[in-house]
Coordinates of C-alpha atoms and ligand atoms in Angstrom, one line a residue:
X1 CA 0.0 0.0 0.0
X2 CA 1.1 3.4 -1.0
X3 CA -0.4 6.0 1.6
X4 CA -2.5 8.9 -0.8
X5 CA -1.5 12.3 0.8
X6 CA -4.4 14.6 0.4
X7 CA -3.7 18.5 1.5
X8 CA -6.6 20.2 3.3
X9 CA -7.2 23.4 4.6
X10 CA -6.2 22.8 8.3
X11 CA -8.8 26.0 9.4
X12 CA -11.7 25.3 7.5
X13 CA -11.0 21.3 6.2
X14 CA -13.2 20.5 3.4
X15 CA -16.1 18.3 4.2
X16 CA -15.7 15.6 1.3
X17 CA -12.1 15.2 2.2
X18 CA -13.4 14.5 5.7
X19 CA -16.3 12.2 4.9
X20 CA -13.9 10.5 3.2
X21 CA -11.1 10.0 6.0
X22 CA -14.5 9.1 8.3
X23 CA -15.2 6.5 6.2
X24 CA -11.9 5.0 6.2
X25 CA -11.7 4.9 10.1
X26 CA -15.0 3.5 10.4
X27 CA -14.3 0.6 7.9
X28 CA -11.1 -0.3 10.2
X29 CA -8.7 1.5 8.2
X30 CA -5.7 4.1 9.6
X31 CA -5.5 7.7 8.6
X32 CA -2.8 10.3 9.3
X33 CA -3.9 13.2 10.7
X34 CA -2.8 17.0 11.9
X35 CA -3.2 18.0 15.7
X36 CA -2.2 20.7 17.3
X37 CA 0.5 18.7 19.1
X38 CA 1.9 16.5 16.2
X39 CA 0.5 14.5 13.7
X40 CA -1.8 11.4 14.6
X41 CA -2.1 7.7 13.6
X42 CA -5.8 7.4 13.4
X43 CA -7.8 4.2 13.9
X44 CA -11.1 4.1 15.8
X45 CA -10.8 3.9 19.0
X46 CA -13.3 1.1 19.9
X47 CA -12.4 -1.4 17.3
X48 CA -9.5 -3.8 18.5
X49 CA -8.8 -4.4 15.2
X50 CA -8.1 -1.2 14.1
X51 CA -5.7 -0.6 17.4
X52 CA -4.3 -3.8 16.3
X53 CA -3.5 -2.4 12.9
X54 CA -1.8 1.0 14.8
X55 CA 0.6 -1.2 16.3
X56 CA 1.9 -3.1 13.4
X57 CA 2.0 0.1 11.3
X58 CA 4.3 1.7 14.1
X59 CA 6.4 -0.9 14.9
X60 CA 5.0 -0.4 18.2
X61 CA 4.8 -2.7 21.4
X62 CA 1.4 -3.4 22.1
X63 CA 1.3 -3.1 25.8
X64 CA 2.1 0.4 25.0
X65 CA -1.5 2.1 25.1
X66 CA -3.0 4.3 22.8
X67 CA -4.8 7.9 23.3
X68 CA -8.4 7.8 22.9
X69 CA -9.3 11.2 21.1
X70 CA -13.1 12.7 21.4
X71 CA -14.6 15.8 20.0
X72 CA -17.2 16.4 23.0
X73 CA -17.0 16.7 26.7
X74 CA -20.7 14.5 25.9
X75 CA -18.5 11.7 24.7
X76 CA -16.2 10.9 28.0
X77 CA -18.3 9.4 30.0
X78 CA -18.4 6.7 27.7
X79 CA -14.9 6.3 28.0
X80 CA -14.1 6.7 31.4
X81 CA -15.4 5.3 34.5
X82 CA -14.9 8.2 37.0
X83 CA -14.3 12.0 36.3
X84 CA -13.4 13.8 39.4
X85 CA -14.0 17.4 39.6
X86 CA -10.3 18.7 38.9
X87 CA -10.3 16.7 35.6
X88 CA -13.4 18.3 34.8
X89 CA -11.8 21.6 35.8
X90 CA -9.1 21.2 33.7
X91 CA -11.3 19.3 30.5
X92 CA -13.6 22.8 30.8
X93 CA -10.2 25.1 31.1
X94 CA -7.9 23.3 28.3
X95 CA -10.3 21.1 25.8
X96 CA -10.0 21.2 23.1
X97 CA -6.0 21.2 23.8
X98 CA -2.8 19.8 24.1
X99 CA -4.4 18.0 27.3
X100 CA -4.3 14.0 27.4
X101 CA -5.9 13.1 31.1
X102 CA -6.2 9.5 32.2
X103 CA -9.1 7.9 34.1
X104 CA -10.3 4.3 35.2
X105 CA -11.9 2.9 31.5
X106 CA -15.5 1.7 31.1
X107 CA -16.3 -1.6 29.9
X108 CA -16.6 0.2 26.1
X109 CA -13.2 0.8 25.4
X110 CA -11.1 -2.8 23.9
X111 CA -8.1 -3.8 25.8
X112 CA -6.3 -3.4 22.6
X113 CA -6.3 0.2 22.8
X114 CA -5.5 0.5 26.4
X115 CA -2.6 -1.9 26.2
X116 CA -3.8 -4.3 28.4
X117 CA -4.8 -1.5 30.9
X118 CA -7.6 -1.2 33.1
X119 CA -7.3 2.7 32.5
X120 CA -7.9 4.6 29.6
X121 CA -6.2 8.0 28.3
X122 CA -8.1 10.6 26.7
X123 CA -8.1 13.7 24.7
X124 CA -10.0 16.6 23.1
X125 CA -7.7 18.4 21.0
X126 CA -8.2 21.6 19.3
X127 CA -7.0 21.2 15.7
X128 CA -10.2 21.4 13.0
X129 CA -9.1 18.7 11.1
X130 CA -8.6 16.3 13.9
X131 CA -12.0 17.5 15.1
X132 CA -13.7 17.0 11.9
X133 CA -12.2 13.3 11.2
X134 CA -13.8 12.8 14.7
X135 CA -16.4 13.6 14.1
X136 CA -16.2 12.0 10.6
X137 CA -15.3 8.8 12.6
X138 CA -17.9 8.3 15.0
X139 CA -16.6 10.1 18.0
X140 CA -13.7 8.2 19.4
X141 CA -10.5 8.2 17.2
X142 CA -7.4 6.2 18.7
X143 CA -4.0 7.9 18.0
X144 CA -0.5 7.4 19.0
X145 CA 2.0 10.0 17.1
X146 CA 2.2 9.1 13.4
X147 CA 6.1 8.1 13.5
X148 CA 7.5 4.9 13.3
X149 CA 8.4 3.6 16.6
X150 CA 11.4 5.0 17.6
X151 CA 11.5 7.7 15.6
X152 CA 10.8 11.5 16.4
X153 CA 7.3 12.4 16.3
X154 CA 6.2 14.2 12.6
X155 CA 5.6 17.8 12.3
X156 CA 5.2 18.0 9.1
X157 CA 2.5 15.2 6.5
X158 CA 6.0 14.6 4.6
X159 CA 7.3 12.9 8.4
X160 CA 4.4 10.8 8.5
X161 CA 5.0 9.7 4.6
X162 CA 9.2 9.1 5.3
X163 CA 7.8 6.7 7.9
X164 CA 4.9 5.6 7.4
X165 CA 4.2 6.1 3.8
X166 CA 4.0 2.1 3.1
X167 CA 1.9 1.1 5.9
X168 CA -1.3 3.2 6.0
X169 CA -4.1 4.3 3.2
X170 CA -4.6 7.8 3.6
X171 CA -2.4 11.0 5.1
X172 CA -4.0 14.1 5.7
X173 CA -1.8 17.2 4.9
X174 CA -2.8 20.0 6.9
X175 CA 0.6 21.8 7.0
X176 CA 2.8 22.2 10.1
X177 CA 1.8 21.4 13.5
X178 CA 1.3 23.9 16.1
X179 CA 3.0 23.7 19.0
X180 CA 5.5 20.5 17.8
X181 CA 5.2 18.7 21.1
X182 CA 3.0 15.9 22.5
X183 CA 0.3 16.8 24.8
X184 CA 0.6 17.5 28.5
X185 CA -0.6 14.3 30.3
X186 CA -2.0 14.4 33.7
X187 CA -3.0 10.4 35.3
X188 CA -6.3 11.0 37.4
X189 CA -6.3 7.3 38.6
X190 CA -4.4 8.8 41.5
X191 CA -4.9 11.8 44.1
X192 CA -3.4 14.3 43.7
X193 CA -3.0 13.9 40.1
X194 CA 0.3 13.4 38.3
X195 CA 2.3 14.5 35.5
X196 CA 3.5 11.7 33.3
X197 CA 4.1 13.4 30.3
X198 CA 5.3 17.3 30.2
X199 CA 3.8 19.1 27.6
X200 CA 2.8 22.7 26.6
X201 CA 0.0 22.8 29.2
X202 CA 2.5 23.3 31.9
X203 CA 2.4 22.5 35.6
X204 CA 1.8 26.0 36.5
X205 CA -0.9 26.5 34.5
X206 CA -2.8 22.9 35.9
X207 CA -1.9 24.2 39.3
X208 CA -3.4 27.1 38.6
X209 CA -6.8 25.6 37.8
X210 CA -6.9 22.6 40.3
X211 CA -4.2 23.1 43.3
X212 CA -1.3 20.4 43.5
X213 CA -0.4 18.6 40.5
X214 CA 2.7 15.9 41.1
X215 CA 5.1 15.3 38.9
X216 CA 5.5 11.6 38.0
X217 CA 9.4 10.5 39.6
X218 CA 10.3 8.1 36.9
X219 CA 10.1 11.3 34.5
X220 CA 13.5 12.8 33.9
X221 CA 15.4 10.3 36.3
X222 CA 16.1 7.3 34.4
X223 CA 16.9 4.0 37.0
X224 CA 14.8 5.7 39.9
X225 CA 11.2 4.5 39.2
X226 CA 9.9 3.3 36.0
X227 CA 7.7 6.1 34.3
X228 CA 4.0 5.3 34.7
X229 CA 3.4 6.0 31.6
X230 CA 3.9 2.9 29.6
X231 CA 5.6 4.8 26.5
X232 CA 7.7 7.3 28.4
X233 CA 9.7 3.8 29.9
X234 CA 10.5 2.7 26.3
X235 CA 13.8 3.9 24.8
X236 CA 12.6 6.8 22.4
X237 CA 14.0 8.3 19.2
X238 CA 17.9 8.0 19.3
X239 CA 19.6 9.9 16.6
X240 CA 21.6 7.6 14.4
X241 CA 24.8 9.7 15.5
X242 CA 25.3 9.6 19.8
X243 CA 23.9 12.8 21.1
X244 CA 25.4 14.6 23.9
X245 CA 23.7 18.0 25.5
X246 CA 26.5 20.5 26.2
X247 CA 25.7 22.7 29.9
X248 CA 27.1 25.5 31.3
X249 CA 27.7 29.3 30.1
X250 CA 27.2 29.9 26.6
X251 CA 30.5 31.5 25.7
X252 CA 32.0 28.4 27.9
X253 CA 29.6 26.2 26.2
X254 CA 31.0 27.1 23.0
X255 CA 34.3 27.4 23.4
X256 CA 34.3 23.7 24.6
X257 CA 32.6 22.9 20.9
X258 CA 35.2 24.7 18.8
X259 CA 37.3 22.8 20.4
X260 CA 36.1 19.7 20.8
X261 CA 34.5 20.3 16.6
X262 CA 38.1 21.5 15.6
X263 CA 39.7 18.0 16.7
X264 CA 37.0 16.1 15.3
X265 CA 38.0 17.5 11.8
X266 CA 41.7 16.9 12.3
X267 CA 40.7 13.3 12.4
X268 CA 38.4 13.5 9.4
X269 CA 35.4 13.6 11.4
X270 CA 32.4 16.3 11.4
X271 CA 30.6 17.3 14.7
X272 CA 26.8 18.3 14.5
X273 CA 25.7 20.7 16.7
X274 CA 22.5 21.9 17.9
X275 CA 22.1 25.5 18.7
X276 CA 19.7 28.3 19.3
X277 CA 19.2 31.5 16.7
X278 CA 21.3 33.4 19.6
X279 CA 23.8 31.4 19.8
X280 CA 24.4 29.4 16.4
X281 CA 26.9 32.2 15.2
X282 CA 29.3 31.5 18.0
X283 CA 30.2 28.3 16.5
X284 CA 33.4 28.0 13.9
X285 CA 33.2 24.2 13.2
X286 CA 31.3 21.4 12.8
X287 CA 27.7 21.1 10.8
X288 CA 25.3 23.9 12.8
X289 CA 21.5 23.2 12.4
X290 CA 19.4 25.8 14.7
X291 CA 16.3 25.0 16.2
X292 CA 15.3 28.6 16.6
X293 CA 15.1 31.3 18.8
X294 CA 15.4 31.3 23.2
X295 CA 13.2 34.2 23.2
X296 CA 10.3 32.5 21.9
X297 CA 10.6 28.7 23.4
X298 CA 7.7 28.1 21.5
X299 CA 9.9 27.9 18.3
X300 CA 12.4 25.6 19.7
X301 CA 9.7 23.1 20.6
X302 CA 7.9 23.4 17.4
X303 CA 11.2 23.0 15.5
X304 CA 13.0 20.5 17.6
X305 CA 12.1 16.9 15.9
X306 CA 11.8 18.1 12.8
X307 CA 16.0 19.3 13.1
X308 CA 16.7 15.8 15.1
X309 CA 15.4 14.1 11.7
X310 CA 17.5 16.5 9.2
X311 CA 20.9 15.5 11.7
X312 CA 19.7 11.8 10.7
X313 CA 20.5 12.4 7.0
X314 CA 23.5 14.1 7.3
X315 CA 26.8 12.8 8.1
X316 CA 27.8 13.3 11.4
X317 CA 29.9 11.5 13.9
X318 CA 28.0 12.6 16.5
X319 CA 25.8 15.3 17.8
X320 CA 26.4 17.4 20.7
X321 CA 23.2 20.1 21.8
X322 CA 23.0 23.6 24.4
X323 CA 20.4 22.8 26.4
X324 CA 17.4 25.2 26.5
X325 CA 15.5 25.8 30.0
X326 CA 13.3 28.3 28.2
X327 CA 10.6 29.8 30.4
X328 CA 7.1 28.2 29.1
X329 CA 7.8 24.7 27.7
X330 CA 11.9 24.4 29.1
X331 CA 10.5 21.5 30.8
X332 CA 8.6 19.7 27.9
X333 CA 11.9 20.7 25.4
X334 CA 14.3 19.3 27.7
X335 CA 12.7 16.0 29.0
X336 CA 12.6 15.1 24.5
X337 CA 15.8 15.9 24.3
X338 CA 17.2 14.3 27.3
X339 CA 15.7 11.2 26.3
X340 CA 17.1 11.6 22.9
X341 CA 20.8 11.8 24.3
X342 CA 20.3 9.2 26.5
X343 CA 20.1 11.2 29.5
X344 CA 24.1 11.8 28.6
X345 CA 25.0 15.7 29.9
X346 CA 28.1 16.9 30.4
X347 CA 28.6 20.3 32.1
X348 CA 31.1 22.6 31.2
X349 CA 32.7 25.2 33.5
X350 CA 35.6 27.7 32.8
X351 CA 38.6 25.4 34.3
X352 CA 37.3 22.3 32.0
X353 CA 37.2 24.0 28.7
X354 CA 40.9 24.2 28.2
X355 CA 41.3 20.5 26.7
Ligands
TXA1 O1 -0.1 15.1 21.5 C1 -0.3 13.9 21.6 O2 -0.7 13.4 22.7 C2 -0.2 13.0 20.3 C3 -1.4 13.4 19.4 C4 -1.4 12.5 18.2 O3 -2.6 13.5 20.1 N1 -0.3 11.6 20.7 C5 0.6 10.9 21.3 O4 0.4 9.6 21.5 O5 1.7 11.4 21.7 P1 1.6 8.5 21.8 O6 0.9 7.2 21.7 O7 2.7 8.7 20.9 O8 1.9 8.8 23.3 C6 0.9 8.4 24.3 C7 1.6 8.2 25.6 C8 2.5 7.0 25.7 O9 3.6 7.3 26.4 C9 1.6 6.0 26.4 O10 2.3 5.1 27.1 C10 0.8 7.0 27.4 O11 0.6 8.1 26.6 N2 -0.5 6.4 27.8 C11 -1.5 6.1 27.0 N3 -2.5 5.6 27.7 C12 -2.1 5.5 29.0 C13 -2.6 4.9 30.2 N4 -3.8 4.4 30.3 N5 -1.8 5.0 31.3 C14 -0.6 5.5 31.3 N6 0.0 6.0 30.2 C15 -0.7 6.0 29.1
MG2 MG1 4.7 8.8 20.3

C-alpha cells in the first residue's frame, strides 16, 4: 500500500475530504492526521482491530496504550469510569487542547487500545481537522504519534510519509503542526494527580486551575522508578549519530565545541551541533542546524524533531546540543531531548574547557 496524501485546509477542512477519511476509520482502516501537538495515527478507538493495525503500522509494542481522542465533553463518560471534579476543571479550562488526562476505562473501550490497561487516556484536541475526522469517525479516534516507533514524532505530512508512507491508506496534509510537542498528560487514577508526560499545558498552569499537581518520579530520572506511563519507559527516538547535550555558560559552552568540533576535523570527522538562533553564530566548526530562537521557546519546541530528523540524514559522527530551560515549555523541550541523548549531559565550566 502506497499512503494517498491529500492536502486540506487545516482551518476550515473541506467536508468531502473529511467524509472520506471518516469512512476509512470507520471501515477499520488508519489515517494520518494533523493535531495541534503532532501529527496522529488514526484508527477508531473502539475497534480492536483497528488498534491492532496502529501497532503493526508503528512498529510499536502493544502493551504500549493508545490515546483515545473525542470531539465532545458528551462523549467521555463513555470512555471513562470516573471523572473527578479537577479533571473536569481542567477538560472545561484546556479542551479542546494539548491535554491528554487519564481515568479508570469503562467496559466500552477494547483492551487493545489501552494496552492491556484497566485505564484509559483521553483527549480533546483543538486542531479542525482532527476535530472534523472525529467527528467523521464516530466520535472516538485512537492515535498514538504518526512516526515509526522510535523515531521522532512528525511535524510535518511529509514525516508521516518518510515513515509511514507504506503502511497506511490515507495522510491528511494539513501543513505544520502547532505547538510540535506531545500533549501534556496528567493520570487522574491517582490523588493528587500526576504529570506523566510534560507538555505545553505546563504544571503551572494545571496548578493554577486545580491546586497540587505531582510530577510523576520516573520522568526525567532514568533508573529511579519506571515512568508510569507505559511509552515514556521505552527507549525513544535515538539519533543515528550519539547525542550529547552540552551545559554550562554559553560563551564556555562554546568554546568547549570549537574545540572539541576543531579536533574532530583533524581526524576526518564532522561534529553536529544543535544550537539556538542566539547562539548558532558563536560556532566556527562542525555542521550547525538551529532550532530557533530562546526568546520564543515556542519555536524551539515546534522545530526540535523536525531538526533531530534533518541531523539523521547528514553525516555526522555525533551530535552534541545547548540545552534550552526556556521559560514556558523548558520542561517539555528538555525532558525530549534528554531522552534523545540518553540522559548523557556533560557540564562545562571555565577550568574544563581548556582540553
Ligand atoms: O499530542 C499527543 O498526545 C499525540 C497526538 C497525536 O494526540 N499523541 C501521542 O500519542 O503522543 P503517543 O501514543 O505517541 O503517546 C501516548 C503516551 C504514551 O507514552 C503512552 O504510554 C501513554 O501516553 N499512555 C496512554 N494511555 C495510558 C494509560 N492508560 N496509562 C498511562 N499512560 C498511558
Ligand atoms: Mg509517540
Amino acid at each position: 500500500m502506497r499512503a494517498e496524501i491529500i492536502k486540506v485546509d487545516p482551518k476550515s477542512p473541506q467536508r468531502e475530504i473529511m467524509e472520506k477519511a471518516g469512512r476509512i476509520l470507520r471501515g477499520g482502516g488508519l489515517v494520518a492526521f494533523p493535531t495541534e501537538t503532532v501529527y496522529g495515527l488514526g484508527g477508531d478507538g473502539l475497534n480492536p482491530e483497528s488498534s491492532g493495525k496502529i501497532y503493526r503500522a508503528k512498529g510499536r509494542p502493544s502493551d504500549n496504550p493508545l490515546i483515545v481522542h473525542i470531539g465532545s465533553l458528551r462523549d467521555l463518560p463513555k470512555l471513562a469510569e470516573q471523572v473527578p471534579d479537577g479533571a473536569l476543571r481542567l477538560a472545561r479550562r484546556f479542551w479542546p487542547g494539548p491535554l491528554t488526562m487519564i481515568f479508570p476505562k469503562t467496559r466500552t473501550v477494547p483492551y487493545e487500545t489501552t494496552g492491556g490497561l484497566e485505564s484509559v487516556a483521553v483527549r480533546m484536541p483543538s486542531h479542525p481537522v482532527a476535530l472534523e475526522l472525529i467527528r467523521a469517525a464516530g466520535g472516538f479516534v485512537a492515535a498514538p504519534s504518526a512516526n515509526r516507533s522510535g523515531r521522532p514524532s512528525p511535524t510535518l505530512a511529509a514525516h508521516v510519509a518518510e515513515d509511514l508512507g507504506e503502511e497506511i491508506e490515507l495522510i491528511l496534509d494539513g501543513g505544520m503542526v502547532g505547538i510540535g510537542l506531545e500533549s501534556t498528560i496528567v493520570d487522574f487514577t491517582q490523588a493528587p494527580p500526576a504529570i506523566l508526560r510534560p507538555g505545553y499545558i505546563s504544571r503551572e498552569m494545571l496548578a493554577a486551575c486545580i491546586g497540587q499537581v505531582e510530577l510523576d518520579p520516573g520522568i526525567d530520572r532514568p533508573g529511579t522508578r519506571p515512568p508510569k506511563a507505559p511509552g515514556m519507559r521505552y527507549r525513544h527516538y535515538a539519533p543515528q549519530a550519539p547525542l550529547t547535550i552540552v551545559e554550562g555558560e554559553q560563551a564556555h559552552v562554546a568554546d568547549y565545541l570549537n574545540d572539541l568540533a576543531r579536533r574532530e576535523r583533524q581526524r576526518g570527522r564532522q561534529v553536529g551541533i544543535l544550537a539556538s538562533d542566539e547562539t548558532a553564530g558563536l560556532y566556527q566548526y562542525g555542521l550547525v542546524k538551529r532550532v530557533g530562537s530562546r526568546e520564543t521557546d515556542g519555536d524551539i519546541a515546534l522545530h526540535l524533531y523536525q531538526v533531530l530528523r534533518e541531523f539523521d540524514q547528514e553525516q555526522v559522527s555525533c551530535i552534541y546540543s545547548e540545552s534550552f530551560y526556556t521559560r514556558q515549555m523548558g520542561q517539555a523541550i528538555m525532558n525530549r531531548l534528554l531522552k534523545a541523548a540518553g540522559y548523557r549531559v556533560i557540564q562545562v565550566s571555565q577550568s574544563s574547557n581548556k582540553l
